[in-house]
Coordinates of C-alpha atoms in Angstrom, one line a residue:
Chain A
X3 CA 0.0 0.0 0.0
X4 CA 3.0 2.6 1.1
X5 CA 4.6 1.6 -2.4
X6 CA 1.5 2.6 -4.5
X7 CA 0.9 5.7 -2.9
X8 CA 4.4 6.6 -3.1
X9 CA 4.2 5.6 -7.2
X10 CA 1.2 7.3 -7.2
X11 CA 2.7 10.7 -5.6
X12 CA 5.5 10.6 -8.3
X13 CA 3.4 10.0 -11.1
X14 CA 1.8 13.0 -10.4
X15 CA 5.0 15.0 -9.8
X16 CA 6.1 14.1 -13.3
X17 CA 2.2 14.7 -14.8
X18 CA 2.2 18.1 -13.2
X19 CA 4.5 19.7 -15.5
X20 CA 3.7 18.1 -18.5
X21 CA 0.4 19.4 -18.1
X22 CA 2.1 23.0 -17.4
X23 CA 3.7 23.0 -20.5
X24 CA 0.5 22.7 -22.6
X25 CA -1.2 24.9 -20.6
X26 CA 1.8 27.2 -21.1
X27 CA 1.5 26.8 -25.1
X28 CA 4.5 25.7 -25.3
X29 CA 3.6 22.8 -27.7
X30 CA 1.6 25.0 -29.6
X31 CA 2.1 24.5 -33.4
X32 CA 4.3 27.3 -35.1
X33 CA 2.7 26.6 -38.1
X34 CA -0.4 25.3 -39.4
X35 CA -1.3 21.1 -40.2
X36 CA -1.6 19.9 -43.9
X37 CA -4.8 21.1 -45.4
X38 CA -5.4 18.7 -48.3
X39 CA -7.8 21.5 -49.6
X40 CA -5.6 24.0 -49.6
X41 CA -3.1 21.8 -51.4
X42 CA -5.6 20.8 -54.1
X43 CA -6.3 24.2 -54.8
X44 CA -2.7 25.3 -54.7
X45 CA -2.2 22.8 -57.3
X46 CA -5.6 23.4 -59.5
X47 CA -5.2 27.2 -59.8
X48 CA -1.3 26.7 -60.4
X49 CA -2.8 25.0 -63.9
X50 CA -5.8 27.6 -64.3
X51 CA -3.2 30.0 -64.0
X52 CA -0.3 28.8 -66.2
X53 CA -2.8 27.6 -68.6
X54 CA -4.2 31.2 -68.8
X55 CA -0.7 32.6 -69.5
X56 CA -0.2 30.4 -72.8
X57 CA -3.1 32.7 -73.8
X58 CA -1.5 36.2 -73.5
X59 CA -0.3 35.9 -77.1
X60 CA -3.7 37.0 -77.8
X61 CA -5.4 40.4 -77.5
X62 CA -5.5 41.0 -73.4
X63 CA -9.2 42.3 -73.5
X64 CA -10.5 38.6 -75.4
X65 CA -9.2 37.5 -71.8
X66 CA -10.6 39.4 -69.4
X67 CA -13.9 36.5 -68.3
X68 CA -10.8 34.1 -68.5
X69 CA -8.6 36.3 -66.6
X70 CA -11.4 37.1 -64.3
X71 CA -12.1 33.8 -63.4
X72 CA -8.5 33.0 -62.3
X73 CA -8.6 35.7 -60.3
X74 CA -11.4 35.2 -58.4
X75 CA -10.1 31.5 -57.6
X76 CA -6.8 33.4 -56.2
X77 CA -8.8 35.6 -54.0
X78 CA -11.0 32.5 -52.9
X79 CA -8.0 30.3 -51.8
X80 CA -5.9 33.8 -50.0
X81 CA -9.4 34.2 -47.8
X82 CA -9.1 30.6 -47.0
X83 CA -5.8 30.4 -46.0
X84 CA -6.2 33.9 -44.0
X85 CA -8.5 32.4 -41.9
X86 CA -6.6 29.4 -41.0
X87 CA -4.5 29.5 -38.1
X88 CA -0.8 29.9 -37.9
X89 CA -0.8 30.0 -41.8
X90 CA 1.3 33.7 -42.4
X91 CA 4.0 32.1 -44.1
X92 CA 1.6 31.0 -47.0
X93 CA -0.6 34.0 -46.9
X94 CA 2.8 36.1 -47.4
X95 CA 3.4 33.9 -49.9
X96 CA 0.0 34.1 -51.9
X97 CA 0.4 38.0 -51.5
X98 CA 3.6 37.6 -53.3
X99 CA 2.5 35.8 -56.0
X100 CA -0.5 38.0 -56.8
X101 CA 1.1 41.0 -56.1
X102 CA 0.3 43.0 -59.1
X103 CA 3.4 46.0 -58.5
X104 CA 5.8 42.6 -58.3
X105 CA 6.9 40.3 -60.9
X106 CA 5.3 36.8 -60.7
X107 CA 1.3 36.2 -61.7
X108 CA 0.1 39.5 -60.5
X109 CA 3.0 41.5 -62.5
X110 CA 2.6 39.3 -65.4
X111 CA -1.4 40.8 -65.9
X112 CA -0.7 43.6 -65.5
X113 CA 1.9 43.4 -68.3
X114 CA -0.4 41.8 -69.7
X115 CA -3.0 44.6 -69.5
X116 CA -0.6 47.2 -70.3
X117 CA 1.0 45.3 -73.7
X118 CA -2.2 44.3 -75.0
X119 CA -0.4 41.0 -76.0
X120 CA 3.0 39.7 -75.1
X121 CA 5.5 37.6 -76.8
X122 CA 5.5 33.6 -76.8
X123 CA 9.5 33.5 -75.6
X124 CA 8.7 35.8 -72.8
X125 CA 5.4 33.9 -71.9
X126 CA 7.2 30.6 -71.6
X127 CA 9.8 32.1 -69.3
X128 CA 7.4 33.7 -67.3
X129 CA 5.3 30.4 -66.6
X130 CA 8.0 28.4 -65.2
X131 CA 8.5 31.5 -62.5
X132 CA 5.3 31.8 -61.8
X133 CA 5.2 27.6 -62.4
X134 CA 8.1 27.6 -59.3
X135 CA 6.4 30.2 -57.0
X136 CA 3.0 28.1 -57.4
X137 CA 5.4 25.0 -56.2
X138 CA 7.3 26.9 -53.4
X139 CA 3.1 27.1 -52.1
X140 CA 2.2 23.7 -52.5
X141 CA 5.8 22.3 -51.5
X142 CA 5.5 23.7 -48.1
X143 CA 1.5 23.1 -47.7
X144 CA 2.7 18.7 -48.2
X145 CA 5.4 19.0 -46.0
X146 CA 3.3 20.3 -43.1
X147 CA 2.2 17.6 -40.1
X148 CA -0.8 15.7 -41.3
X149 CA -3.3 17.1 -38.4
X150 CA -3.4 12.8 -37.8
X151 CA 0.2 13.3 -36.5
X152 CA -0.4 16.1 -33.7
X153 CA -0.4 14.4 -30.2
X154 CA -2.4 16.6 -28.0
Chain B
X44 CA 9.0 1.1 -5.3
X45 CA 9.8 4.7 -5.1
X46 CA 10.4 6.2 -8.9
X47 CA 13.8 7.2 -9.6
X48 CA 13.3 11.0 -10.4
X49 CA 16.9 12.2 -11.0
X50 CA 17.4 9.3 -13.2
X51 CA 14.3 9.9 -15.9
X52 CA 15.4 13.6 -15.9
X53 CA 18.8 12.7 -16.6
X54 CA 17.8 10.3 -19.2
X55 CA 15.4 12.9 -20.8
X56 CA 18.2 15.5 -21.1
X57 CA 20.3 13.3 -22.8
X58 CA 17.8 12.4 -25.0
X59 CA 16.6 15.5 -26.0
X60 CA 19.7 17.1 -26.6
X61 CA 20.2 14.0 -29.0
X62 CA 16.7 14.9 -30.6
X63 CA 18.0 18.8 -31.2
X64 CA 21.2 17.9 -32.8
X65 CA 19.8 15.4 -35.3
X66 CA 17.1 17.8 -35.8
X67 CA 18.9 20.8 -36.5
X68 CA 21.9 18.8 -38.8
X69 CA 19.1 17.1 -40.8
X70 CA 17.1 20.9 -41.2
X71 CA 20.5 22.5 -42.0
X72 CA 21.5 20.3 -44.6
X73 CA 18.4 20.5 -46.5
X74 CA 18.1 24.0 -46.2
X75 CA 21.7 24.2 -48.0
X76 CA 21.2 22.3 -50.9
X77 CA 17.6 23.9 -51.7
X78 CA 19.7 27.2 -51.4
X79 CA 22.6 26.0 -53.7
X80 CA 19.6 24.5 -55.8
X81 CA 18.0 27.4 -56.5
X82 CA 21.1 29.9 -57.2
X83 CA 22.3 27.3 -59.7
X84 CA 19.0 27.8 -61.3
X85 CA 19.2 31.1 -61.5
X86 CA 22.6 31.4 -62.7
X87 CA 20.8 29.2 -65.6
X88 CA 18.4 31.5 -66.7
X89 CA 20.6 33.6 -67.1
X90 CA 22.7 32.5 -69.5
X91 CA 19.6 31.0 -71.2
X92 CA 18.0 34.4 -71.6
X93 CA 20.7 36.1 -72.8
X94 CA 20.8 33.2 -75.2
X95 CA 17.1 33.6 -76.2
X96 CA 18.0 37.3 -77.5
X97 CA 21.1 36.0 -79.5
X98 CA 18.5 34.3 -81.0
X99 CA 15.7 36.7 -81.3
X100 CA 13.1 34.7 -79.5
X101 CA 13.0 37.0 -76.3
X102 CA 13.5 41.0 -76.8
X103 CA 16.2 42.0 -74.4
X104 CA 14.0 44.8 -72.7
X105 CA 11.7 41.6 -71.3
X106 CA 15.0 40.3 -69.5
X107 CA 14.5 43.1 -66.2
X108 CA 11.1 41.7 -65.7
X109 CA 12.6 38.0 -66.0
X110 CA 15.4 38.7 -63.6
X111 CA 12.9 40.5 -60.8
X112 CA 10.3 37.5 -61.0
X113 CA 13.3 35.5 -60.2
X114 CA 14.5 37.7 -57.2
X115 CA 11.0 37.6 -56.3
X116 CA 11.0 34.0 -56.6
X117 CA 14.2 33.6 -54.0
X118 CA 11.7 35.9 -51.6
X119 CA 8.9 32.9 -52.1
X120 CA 11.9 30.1 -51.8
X121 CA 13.1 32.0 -48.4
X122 CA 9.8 31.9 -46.9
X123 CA 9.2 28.4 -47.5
X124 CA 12.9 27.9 -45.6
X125 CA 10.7 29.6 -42.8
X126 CA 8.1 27.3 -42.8
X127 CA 10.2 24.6 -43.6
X128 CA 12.2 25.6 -40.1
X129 CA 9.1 26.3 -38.3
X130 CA 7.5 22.7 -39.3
X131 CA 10.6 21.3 -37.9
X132 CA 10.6 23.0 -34.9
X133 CA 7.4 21.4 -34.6
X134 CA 8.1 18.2 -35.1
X135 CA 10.7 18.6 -32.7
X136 CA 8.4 19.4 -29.8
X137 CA 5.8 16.5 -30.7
X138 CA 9.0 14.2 -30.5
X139 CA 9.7 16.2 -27.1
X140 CA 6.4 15.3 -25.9
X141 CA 6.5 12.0 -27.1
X142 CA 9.9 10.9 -25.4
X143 CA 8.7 12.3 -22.2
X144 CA 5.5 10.7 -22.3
X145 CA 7.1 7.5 -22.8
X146 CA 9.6 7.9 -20.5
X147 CA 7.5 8.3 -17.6
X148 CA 5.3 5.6 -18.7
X149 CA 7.6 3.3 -18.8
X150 CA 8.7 4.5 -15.4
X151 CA 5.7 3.9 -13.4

């Protein structure tokens, strides 16, 4: 009996401070889990988007529903992802990639805009930066724990 | 049988210092070959646009544009090294959790 209330007494000496420490935040996640939405989308409007690119040999304002519609899916997936938690790193990503004073998919319509139409060498170029920033998203989205993974 | 305190907490220092090393070596080497990865790539285009113009498919004044998507592109590979760091970091304090909550049930 003496021995099980002395294991007993230690057990909680040791529990104590584990349950300090979460109460403390201190295994709080940095960042956010894996989202498979978020990466399907990532991956879907990196197509939508480089697929919409191949197009600006053409007369910009033939473009603008298609353009339009790329857009909006952007702005859909940036809400999304501003609304998760501990997700800045992507957000400042997505901002980066649709920034339209910068130089990926946000400069590139604008260009776009401004040129009327744009040359093919230049368009292929420009896809596999914009190709690569799209990747940098949806590289870091897989590598994040799968929410399965988290011990609480 | 009274638990032998001094001993788990010994035991968990060692092995958590074991955990950060491995951690940080396996994070560090990563990060450095993605960085060498991607300044090779760049050095790349470079030579591939300025071929391009030899060759009239790309007009030289499109090659400023090129070069800032690419520095804007090291911006997007640097913050992925963030998150890459900051998903370690996590990892690293589940694998904390985990060791000590093995430990100690192994210990009682």
């Amino acid at each position: 009996m003496k021995t099980y209330i002395s294991s007993r007494k230690y057990y909680f000496l040791l529990i104590i401070p584990i349950i300090l420490l979460h109460s403390c935040n201190l295994f709080t996640p940095i960042i956010s889990t894996y989202d498979s939405y978020a990466y399907t989308q990532t991956t879907s409007i990196k197509v939508d988007a480089i697929n919409l690119m191949g197009m600006a040999t053409e007369d910009y304002q033939s473009h603008k529903t298609d353009i339009a519609a790329v857009q909006n899916n952007i702005q859909k997936i940036y809400e999304y992802e501003k609304h998760r938690k501990h997700d800045t790193i992507t957000v400042q990503q997505w901002k980066l990639l649709t920034d339209t004073t910068r130089h990926l998919f946000g400069g590139f319509i604008i260009k776009w805009r401004k040129e009327k139409q744009l040359d093919k060498g230049y368009i292929q170029d420009k896809e596999k930066e914009v190709g690569f920033a799209f990747d940098q998203i949806a590289d870091l989205e897989s590598k994040k724990i799968k929410p399965s993974d988290v011990k609480n | 049988m009274p638990i032998d305190i001094q001993g788990i907490l010994t035991q968990l220092e060692q092995q958590i210092a074991s955990l950060a090393k491995t951690s940080v070596k396996n994070y560090a080497t990563q990060a450095q070959s993605d960085g060498q990865a991607i300044l090779t790539s760049m050095k790349a285009d470079l030579v591939d646009w300025t071929n391009q113009v030899a060759n009239g498919t790309l007009k030289a004044s499109d090659i400023p544009d090129l070069i800032a998507g690419d520095s804007d592109n090291l911006k997007m590979a640097a913050l992925t090294q963030i998150g890459l760091a900051e998903i370690e970091a996590d990892q690293f304090k589940q694998s904390v959790l985990d060791l000590i909550t093995k430990t100690i049930t192994a210990a009682i």
